[in-house]
Coordinates of C-alpha atoms in Angstrom, one line a residue:
Chain G
M7 CA 130.2 94.7 116.2
G8 CA 129.6 91.3 115.1
I9 CA 128.4 88.4 117.7
S10 CA 131.5 86.5 118.6
K11 CA 130.9 82.8 117.0
K12 CA 132.1 81.1 120.2
A13 CA 129.4 82.7 122.3
R14 CA 126.3 81.2 120.5
K15 CA 124.5 78.2 121.4
Y16 CA 121.9 76.4 119.1
T17 CA 118.5 74.5 119.5
D18 CA 117.5 71.6 117.5
K19 CA 115.0 73.9 115.7
H20 CA 117.9 76.1 114.2
E21 CA 117.6 79.1 116.7
W22 CA 120.9 80.5 118.1
I23 CA 121.1 82.5 121.3
S24 CA 123.9 84.5 122.5
V25 CA 124.2 85.9 126.0
E26 CA 125.8 88.8 127.4
N27 CA 125.5 90.6 130.7
G28 CA 122.3 88.7 131.3
I29 CA 120.6 89.4 128.2
G30 CA 120.4 86.7 125.3
T31 CA 120.0 87.9 121.7
V32 CA 118.0 85.5 119.5
G33 CA 118.2 84.7 115.7
I34 CA 118.1 81.9 113.4
S35 CA 120.9 80.1 112.0
N36 CA 122.4 80.0 108.4
F37 CA 120.9 76.6 107.7
A38 CA 117.6 78.0 108.8
Q39 CA 117.5 81.0 106.7
E40 CA 118.9 79.1 103.5
A41 CA 116.0 76.5 104.0
L42 CA 113.6 79.4 104.5
G43 CA 114.1 81.4 101.4
D44 CA 113.6 85.0 101.1
V45 CA 111.7 86.2 104.6
V46 CA 108.9 88.6 103.7
Y47 CA 107.6 89.0 107.1
C48 CA 108.8 88.6 110.7
S49 CA 106.0 88.5 113.2
L50 CA 107.6 89.0 116.5
P51 CA 106.3 89.2 120.1
E52 CA 105.6 92.4 122.3
V53 CA 108.2 93.5 124.6
G54 CA 107.5 92.2 127.9
T55 CA 106.1 88.8 126.6
K56 CA 107.0 86.2 128.8
L57 CA 108.3 82.8 127.2
N58 CA 109.1 79.4 128.3
K59 CA 111.7 77.4 126.9
Q60 CA 110.3 75.9 123.7
D61 CA 107.3 78.3 123.6
E62 CA 106.2 79.6 120.2
F63 CA 107.2 82.9 120.0
G64 CA 106.6 84.4 116.5
A65 CA 106.7 83.2 112.9
L66 CA 108.8 84.1 109.8
E67 CA 107.3 84.0 106.5
S68 CA 108.9 83.3 103.4
V69 CA 107.7 82.4 99.8
K70 CA 107.9 78.8 101.0
A71 CA 106.0 78.9 104.2
A72 CA 105.2 80.5 107.7
S73 CA 107.7 78.9 110.0
E74 CA 107.2 79.0 113.6
L75 CA 109.8 80.3 116.2
Y76 CA 110.4 78.7 119.3
S77 CA 112.0 80.3 122.3
P78 CA 115.6 78.8 123.3
L79 CA 115.2 79.7 126.8
T80 CA 112.7 80.8 129.6
G81 CA 112.9 84.5 129.9
E82 CA 111.0 87.9 129.2
V83 CA 111.3 89.8 125.9
T84 CA 113.3 92.9 126.5
E85 CA 114.0 93.8 122.8
I86 CA 112.8 93.0 119.3
N87 CA 114.5 93.9 116.4
I88 CA 112.2 96.9 114.5
A89 CA 114.6 96.9 111.5
L90 CA 113.1 93.8 110.3
A91 CA 109.7 95.5 110.1
D92 CA 110.8 97.3 107.0
N93 CA 113.5 95.0 105.9
P94 CA 112.7 91.7 106.9
G95 CA 115.2 90.3 104.3
L96 CA 118.1 91.1 107.0
V97 CA 117.1 87.8 108.4
N98 CA 118.6 86.2 105.3
K99 CA 121.5 88.7 104.7
S100 CA 122.6 88.6 108.3
C101 CA 121.3 86.1 110.3
Y102 CA 123.9 86.2 113.0
N103 CA 124.3 90.0 113.3
D104 CA 121.6 92.5 111.8
G105 CA 119.0 90.0 111.2
W106 CA 118.6 89.1 114.9
L107 CA 115.1 88.7 116.1
I108 CA 114.5 89.3 119.7
K109 CA 116.6 90.3 123.1
M110 CA 115.3 88.2 126.2
T111 CA 116.4 87.9 129.9
V112 CA 117.9 84.7 130.7
D113 CA 115.8 83.3 133.8
S114 CA 117.2 80.0 134.1
P115 CA 121.1 80.1 132.9
S116 CA 121.5 76.1 133.4
E117 CA 119.2 76.1 130.3
L118 CA 122.0 77.4 128.3
D119 CA 123.9 73.9 128.8
E120 CA 121.1 72.2 127.4
L121 CA 121.7 73.8 124.0
M122 CA 124.2 72.9 121.2
N123 CA 127.5 74.7 121.0
E124 CA 128.7 75.5 117.4
D125 CA 130.7 72.2 116.9
A126 CA 127.5 70.3 118.1
Y127 CA 125.5 72.0 116.1
E128 CA 127.5 71.6 112.7
K129 CA 127.5 67.9 113.5
Y130 CA 123.7 68.2 113.9
I131 CA 123.3 69.6 110.7
K132 CA 125.2 67.1 108.9
S133 CA 123.2 64.4 110.4
I134 CA 120.1 65.9 109.2
E135 CA 121.0 66.9 105.6
D136 CA 121.5 63.5 104.5
Chain R
M14 CA 105.4 46.0 103.1
K15 CA 103.9 49.5 103.3
N16 CA 100.4 49.7 104.4
M17 CA 100.0 47.9 107.5
V18 CA 98.1 50.3 109.2
I19 CA 95.6 48.4 111.2
R20 CA 92.2 49.7 110.9
A21 CA 90.9 50.4 114.5
S22 CA 88.5 52.9 115.2
L23 CA 89.8 56.5 114.3
K24 CA 90.3 57.5 117.7
N25 CA 92.4 54.5 118.4
W26 CA 94.4 55.0 115.6
F27 CA 95.4 58.5 116.1
Q28 CA 96.0 57.3 119.6
L29 CA 98.8 55.3 118.1
F30 CA 100.5 58.5 116.7
Y31 CA 100.2 60.9 119.4
V32 CA 103.3 63.0 119.6
H33 CA 103.9 62.4 123.4
K34 CA 103.0 58.9 123.3
F35 CA 104.6 55.6 122.2
P36 CA 102.9 53.0 120.2
A37 CA 101.7 50.2 122.3
A38 CA 104.1 47.4 122.8
G39 CA 103.6 45.0 120.3
F40 CA 102.1 46.8 117.8
K41 CA 104.3 47.2 114.6
T42 CA 104.3 50.5 113.3
T43 CA 105.5 50.4 109.7
A44 CA 107.8 53.0 107.9
D45 CA 105.8 55.5 105.8
G46 CA 102.2 54.9 106.5
A47 CA 99.5 57.4 105.4
I48 CA 95.6 58.2 105.7
I49 CA 93.0 60.2 104.1
L50 CA 90.5 62.3 105.8
Q51 CA 87.7 64.1 104.7
S52 CA 85.7 66.8 106.9
V53 CA 81.8 66.4 107.1
S54 CA 81.9 70.0 108.2
N55 CA 81.6 73.0 105.9
D56 CA 82.4 75.4 108.8
I57 CA 85.9 76.9 108.2
Y58 CA 86.9 77.5 111.7
Q59 CA 86.2 73.8 112.5
N60 CA 88.3 72.9 109.5
L61 CA 91.3 74.9 110.3
A62 CA 91.0 73.7 113.8
V63 CA 91.4 70.1 112.4
E64 CA 94.8 71.4 110.6
D65 CA 96.0 72.8 114.2
W66 CA 94.9 69.8 116.0
I67 CA 96.8 67.3 113.5
H68 CA 99.9 69.4 113.7
D69 CA 100.0 69.7 117.8
N70 CA 99.3 66.0 118.3
I71 CA 100.1 63.8 115.6
N72 CA 103.4 62.3 115.1
L73 CA 104.2 62.5 111.1
E74 CA 107.7 61.2 111.1
N75 CA 106.5 58.0 109.5
M76 CA 103.0 59.1 109.0
Q77 CA 101.5 61.5 106.1
V78 CA 97.7 62.6 106.2
L79 CA 95.9 63.8 103.4
F80 CA 92.8 65.9 104.6
L81 CA 89.9 66.8 102.1
W82 CA 87.4 69.8 103.2
R83 CA 85.1 72.2 101.6
N84 CA 83.7 75.3 103.1
L85 CA 80.3 77.3 103.0
S86 CA 81.2 81.1 101.3
T87 CA 84.4 82.5 103.3
V88 CA 87.0 84.8 102.7
V89 CA 90.5 83.0 104.1
I90 CA 93.5 85.6 104.8
G91 CA 97.0 84.4 105.3
R92 CA 98.7 84.8 108.6
H93 CA 100.2 88.0 108.3
Q94 CA 97.7 89.8 106.1
N95 CA 95.5 92.8 106.3
P96 CA 91.4 92.1 106.0
W97 CA 91.3 95.7 104.9
Q98 CA 93.6 95.6 102.1
E99 CA 92.7 92.4 100.9
C100 CA 88.7 92.2 100.5
N101 CA 85.6 94.0 100.8
L102 CA 84.5 93.6 104.4
K103 CA 81.2 95.5 104.0
M104 CA 80.1 93.6 101.3
M105 CA 81.1 90.3 103.2
R106 CA 78.9 91.6 106.2
Q107 CA 76.0 92.3 103.8
K108 CA 76.0 88.7 102.0
N109 CA 77.1 86.9 105.4
I110 CA 80.5 85.7 104.0
K111 CA 82.6 84.6 106.8
L112 CA 86.2 85.9 107.5
A113 CA 88.9 83.8 108.7
R114 CA 92.7 84.1 109.1
R115 CA 94.8 80.7 108.8
R116 CA 97.8 79.7 110.4
S117 CA 99.9 79.7 107.0
G118 CA 101.2 82.0 105.0
G119 CA 100.6 83.2 101.7
G120 CA 97.5 85.2 100.1
T121 CA 93.9 85.7 100.3
V122 CA 91.4 83.3 98.8
Y123 CA 87.8 82.9 98.6
H124 CA 86.1 79.3 99.2
D125 CA 82.5 78.2 98.7
L126 CA 81.3 74.8 98.1
G127 CA 82.5 74.7 94.6
N128 CA 86.0 74.8 96.0
I129 CA 88.3 72.1 97.2
N130 CA 90.8 72.4 99.9
L131 CA 93.6 69.8 100.2
T132 CA 96.0 69.6 103.0
F133 CA 99.1 67.7 102.9
F134 CA 100.8 66.8 106.2
T135 CA 104.2 65.5 106.5
S136 CA 107.4 65.7 108.5
K137 CA 109.4 68.7 108.1
K138 CA 111.9 66.5 106.1
K139 CA 109.4 65.2 103.8
Y140 CA 107.8 68.7 103.0
E141 CA 107.8 68.9 99.5
R142 CA 105.1 71.2 97.9
M143 CA 105.7 70.5 94.3
E144 CA 105.4 66.8 94.9
N145 CA 101.8 67.3 96.3
L146 CA 101.0 69.6 93.4
K147 CA 102.3 67.0 90.8
L148 CA 100.1 64.4 92.5
V149 CA 97.0 66.5 92.1
V150 CA 97.8 67.4 88.4
K151 CA 98.4 63.7 87.9
A152 CA 95.2 63.0 89.3
L153 CA 93.2 65.6 87.2
K154 CA 95.1 64.1 84.1
C155 CA 94.0 60.6 84.9
L156 CA 90.6 62.0 85.0
R157 CA 90.8 63.9 81.8
P158 CA 93.7 63.6 79.9
Q159 CA 93.1 66.3 77.6
L160 CA 93.1 68.7 80.3
D161 CA 95.7 71.3 80.3
V162 CA 96.8 71.8 83.8
H163 CA 100.3 72.5 85.2
A164 CA 102.2 73.8 88.4
T165 CA 104.1 76.9 88.2
D166 CA 107.2 77.6 90.2
R167 CA 105.1 79.7 92.7
C168 CA 103.1 76.7 93.6
D169 CA 100.0 77.9 91.7
L170 CA 98.2 75.2 89.4
L171 CA 97.2 77.1 86.0
L172 CA 94.4 75.8 83.5
N173 CA 95.1 76.4 80.0
R174 CA 98.3 78.3 81.0
N175 CA 96.5 81.4 82.1
F176 CA 93.8 80.9 84.6
K177 CA 94.8 80.1 88.1
I178 CA 92.9 77.1 89.4
S179 CA 94.7 76.4 92.8
G180 CA 96.9 78.6 95.1
S181 CA 98.9 77.1 97.9
A182 CA 100.4 78.2 101.5
A183 CA 102.1 76.4 104.2
K184 CA 103.2 76.1 107.6
L185 CA 106.6 74.9 109.3
G186 CA 106.1 74.3 113.1
R187 CA 106.7 71.0 114.8
T188 CA 105.8 69.1 111.7
A189 CA 105.0 70.7 108.2
Y190 CA 101.7 71.2 106.2
H191 CA 101.1 72.2 102.7
H192 CA 97.6 73.2 101.7
C193 CA 95.9 74.5 98.8
T194 CA 92.5 75.4 97.1
L195 CA 91.2 74.0 93.9
L196 CA 88.5 75.8 92.0
C197 CA 86.0 73.3 90.6
S198 CA 82.5 75.1 90.4
A199 CA 83.0 78.1 92.7
D200 CA 81.0 81.3 92.2
R201 CA 84.0 83.1 90.4
F202 CA 82.0 86.4 89.9
L203 CA 81.6 86.7 93.7
L204 CA 85.1 85.6 94.3
S205 CA 86.4 88.8 92.1
S206 CA 84.0 91.2 93.6
V207 CA 84.8 90.1 97.4
L208 CA 88.6 90.1 96.9
K209 CA 88.7 93.7 95.9
S210 CA 89.2 96.0 98.5
P211 CA 87.4 99.4 98.6
Y212 CA 89.5 100.8 101.6
K213 CA 91.9 103.4 100.3
G214 CA 95.2 105.1 102.0
I215 CA 96.1 101.8 103.8
K216 CA 100.0 101.9 104.7
S217 CA 101.1 98.5 105.8
N218 CA 103.8 96.2 105.6
A219 CA 101.6 93.1 105.7
T220 CA 102.0 90.6 103.1
P221 CA 100.3 91.3 100.2
S222 CA 98.0 88.8 97.7
V223 CA 99.0 88.6 94.1
P224 CA 95.9 88.8 92.0
A225 CA 95.2 86.3 89.4
S226 CA 92.8 85.5 86.7
V227 CA 90.8 82.3 87.9
K228 CA 88.5 79.9 86.2
N229 CA 86.6 76.7 87.4
L230 CA 87.5 73.2 86.2
F231 CA 83.9 72.8 85.5
E232 CA 84.0 75.6 83.0
E233 CA 86.4 73.5 81.0
D234 CA 84.5 70.3 81.5
P235 CA 81.1 70.3 83.2
T236 CA 81.4 66.7 84.4
L237 CA 84.1 67.9 86.8
T238 CA 82.4 68.4 90.0
C239 CA 83.9 68.5 93.3
Q240 CA 83.2 65.0 94.3
I241 CA 84.6 63.3 91.4
V242 CA 88.0 65.6 91.8
M243 CA 88.2 64.4 95.2
D244 CA 87.7 60.9 94.7
A245 CA 90.7 61.3 91.9
I246 CA 92.9 63.0 94.3
A247 CA 92.4 60.7 97.1
A248 CA 92.7 57.7 94.5
E249 CA 95.9 59.1 93.4
Y250 CA 97.4 59.6 96.7
A251 CA 96.3 56.1 97.9
I252 CA 98.4 54.7 94.8
Y253 CA 101.5 57.0 95.7
H254 CA 101.5 55.9 99.2
Q255 CA 100.5 52.3 98.5
I256 CA 97.5 52.3 100.8
D257 CA 94.0 51.3 100.3
H258 CA 91.8 53.9 98.8
H259 CA 89.9 54.4 101.8
V260 CA 88.4 58.0 102.8
T261 CA 87.6 58.2 106.2
L262 CA 85.0 60.9 107.3
I263 CA 85.8 63.0 110.2
N264 CA 83.5 65.2 112.4
P265 CA 85.7 68.1 113.3
A266 CA 83.6 68.8 116.5
D267 CA 84.0 65.3 117.8
E268 CA 86.0 65.7 121.2
T269 CA 86.5 62.2 121.5
V270 CA 88.3 61.7 118.5
F271 CA 89.8 65.1 118.7
P272 CA 90.2 66.1 122.3
G273 CA 90.7 69.9 122.8
I274 CA 89.8 70.5 119.4
N275 CA 86.8 72.8 120.1
N276 CA 89.2 75.2 122.1
K277 CA 91.1 75.6 119.0
T278 CA 87.7 76.2 116.8
K279 CA 86.9 78.9 119.3
E280 CA 90.5 80.5 119.2
L281 CA 90.0 81.0 115.3
Q282 CA 86.7 82.7 115.8
T283 CA 88.2 85.3 118.1
W284 CA 88.1 88.9 117.1
E285 CA 91.7 89.1 118.4
W286 CA 92.8 86.3 115.9
I287 CA 91.0 87.5 112.9
Y288 CA 91.2 91.0 113.2
G289 CA 93.7 91.6 116.2
K290 CA 96.4 89.8 114.4
T291 CA 96.5 92.3 111.5
P292 CA 100.3 94.0 111.4
K293 CA 100.3 97.5 112.4
F294 CA 99.1 100.0 109.7
S295 CA 98.0 103.4 109.1
I296 CA 95.3 105.2 107.2
S297 CA 95.5 108.3 105.3
T298 CA 92.4 109.3 103.5
C299 CA 89.5 111.7 102.6
F300 CA 86.0 111.1 101.8
N301 CA 83.2 113.4 100.7
M302 CA 80.0 113.8 102.0
V303 CA 76.8 115.7 100.5
Y304 CA 74.7 117.7 102.9
K305 CA 71.8 120.0 101.7
H306 CA 73.4 120.7 98.7
S307 CA 76.7 121.4 100.3
F308 CA 79.8 119.1 99.3
L309 CA 82.0 118.1 102.3
E310 CA 85.3 117.0 102.5
V311 CA 86.5 115.0 105.8
K312 CA 90.1 114.0 106.4
V313 CA 91.0 111.1 108.5
D314 CA 94.2 109.7 110.0
M315 CA 94.5 106.7 112.0
D316 CA 97.2 104.1 113.2
V317 CA 95.6 100.7 113.9
K318 CA 97.8 98.4 115.9
H319 CA 96.5 94.9 117.2
G320 CA 93.3 95.7 115.3
R321 CA 92.7 98.9 117.7
I322 CA 92.8 102.5 117.0
E323 CA 96.3 104.0 118.4
V324 CA 96.0 107.4 116.9
C325 CA 93.2 109.1 115.5
N326 CA 92.9 112.5 113.8
I327 CA 89.7 113.5 112.2
N328 CA 89.5 117.0 110.2
L329 CA 85.9 118.3 109.3
P330 CA 84.8 121.6 107.9
E331 CA 85.2 124.0 110.5
E332 CA 82.2 124.5 112.6
W333 CA 80.0 121.8 110.7
L334 CA 79.9 120.0 114.3
P335 CA 80.7 121.2 117.7
P336 CA 84.3 120.7 118.0
A337 CA 84.3 119.6 121.2
L338 CA 82.3 116.7 120.0
C339 CA 84.6 115.6 117.4
G340 CA 87.7 116.2 119.9
E341 CA 85.7 113.8 122.2
L342 CA 85.3 111.1 119.6
E343 CA 88.9 111.0 118.6
K344 CA 89.8 110.6 122.0
N345 CA 87.2 107.7 122.7
L346 CA 88.4 106.1 119.5
I347 CA 91.8 105.6 120.9
G348 CA 92.1 101.9 122.0
S349 CA 88.7 101.1 120.5
K350 CA 88.6 98.2 117.8
F351 CA 88.8 99.2 114.4
C352 CA 85.4 98.1 113.6
P353 CA 82.2 99.3 112.4
S354 CA 79.7 98.4 115.1
E355 CA 82.2 99.5 118.0
T356 CA 83.0 102.9 116.3
T357 CA 79.1 103.5 115.8
A358 CA 78.3 102.7 119.3
L359 CA 80.7 105.0 120.7
A360 CA 79.6 107.7 118.2
S361 CA 76.1 107.1 119.4
A362 CA 76.9 107.1 123.2
L363 CA 78.5 110.6 122.7
L364 CA 75.6 111.9 121.0
R365 CA 73.3 111.2 124.0
S366 CA 75.3 113.4 125.8
C367 CA 74.9 116.3 123.6
P368 CA 71.7 118.7 123.6
Q369 CA 68.9 117.8 121.6
D370 CA 69.9 119.5 118.5
Y371 CA 68.2 117.9 115.4
E372 CA 70.5 119.4 113.0
V373 CA 73.6 118.2 115.1
H374 CA 72.3 114.8 115.7
R375 CA 71.6 114.5 111.6
R376 CA 75.0 115.7 110.7
W377 CA 76.7 113.5 112.9
N378 CA 75.2 110.4 112.1
L379 CA 75.9 111.2 108.4
F380 CA 79.4 111.7 109.4
C381 CA 79.8 108.6 111.5
E382 CA 78.0 106.5 108.8
N383 CA 80.3 107.9 106.1
M384 CA 83.3 107.4 108.0
T385 CA 82.5 103.6 109.2
T386 CA 81.7 102.7 105.5
T387 CA 84.8 104.5 103.9
L388 CA 87.1 103.0 106.4
M389 CA 85.9 99.7 107.8

């Protein structure tokens, strides 16, 4: 089952979050995974970690660099994608589905309104790509 | 015109570029200024802290920084590496060589005063490692036109096509930095020994290093000292950014220029950061002990997470040591740091609770010493 495109919101740091039944799934966008190059290691937080919006929560290492990950919302980590331990390339191959990073609670739903929807994110990418 | 950075004191200069502050009204910040800093410290943790501080505090949208630094003997591992896989920790302890974990990715390197470190700070948009390396190559060729140095697409610098003189790593966060080493006159033989791990049986998904043959610039040309090379790179950087060739010396311990930096230095020195950040790994190995003409085999299986022992199974020859004692050791090791001094302390404490049997004590000490030496 894919995560519907409409449900995703984006941060200016190219993370996406998709909320269902109060739990947000977080990943990085296609723009981000392309820019990053082949991911060789995913450093993710422990389940139970409490994050504030914009907190650093981990890093993705690719041949290009170690890239920090920033929490899109305030909440608590409920699950991490353990498939990434042996297969970090999933982030490149399937950034919106199998390459998800963490799941977290959504403590302040209003924070979602501060994020970009699909159209706004597309415009944002175009503006920085020049 | 570029190069209108007013030479106020460094502290005032930094304040103009703080992330959360705007330039003082009336002060005209021009586009694309740049500055060259050189550390007066040879301490790896202080110098890494400067990188953290600049990353966290300086707005690099219109500013670039070149940071030059050198360290006393240290092994530096990449952010997601396993030190037990990468280097000879036992040798390092014996020779007083420090271990540091940096925040950028990449592989393990050896620093001493014969190695130059260069950090190029830019905005994320201007992040371009090859441009930086081309600048270094240009600087070296300006110094010695006959030098055969080029950058590979792995972002290594090779001397004479075959020998690595520089490796790169990078971090992308709020802003970007690319740093690289440059071997001028480092102890190449110590480098090779210390970057060879003696530890066997480790299974880990930590990022591995790619070994390479290395050489020093001074072996090619004895007049290429660190100082001469640093000056040449600074000069080239200044030309490129159209600024004065002025290198500002900085003291990474100075809280008035770098408020909050000493906390960053401390954090980089913690066991939790250096060892505890190691990705989860398992060890499955055997070692042999010789005792009174007997040849004994010990099998050890451990899981280590956050640098602490999570699972511990030790198989000794039957009845060579009291099984209850071994069982207690296995139990007590769980949750303890994967570290020779902690293991030795735990083992000694257990022994004290044991009846005064000289033979048992002797065997126990032999076993523990072998175990810590072989594994840790």
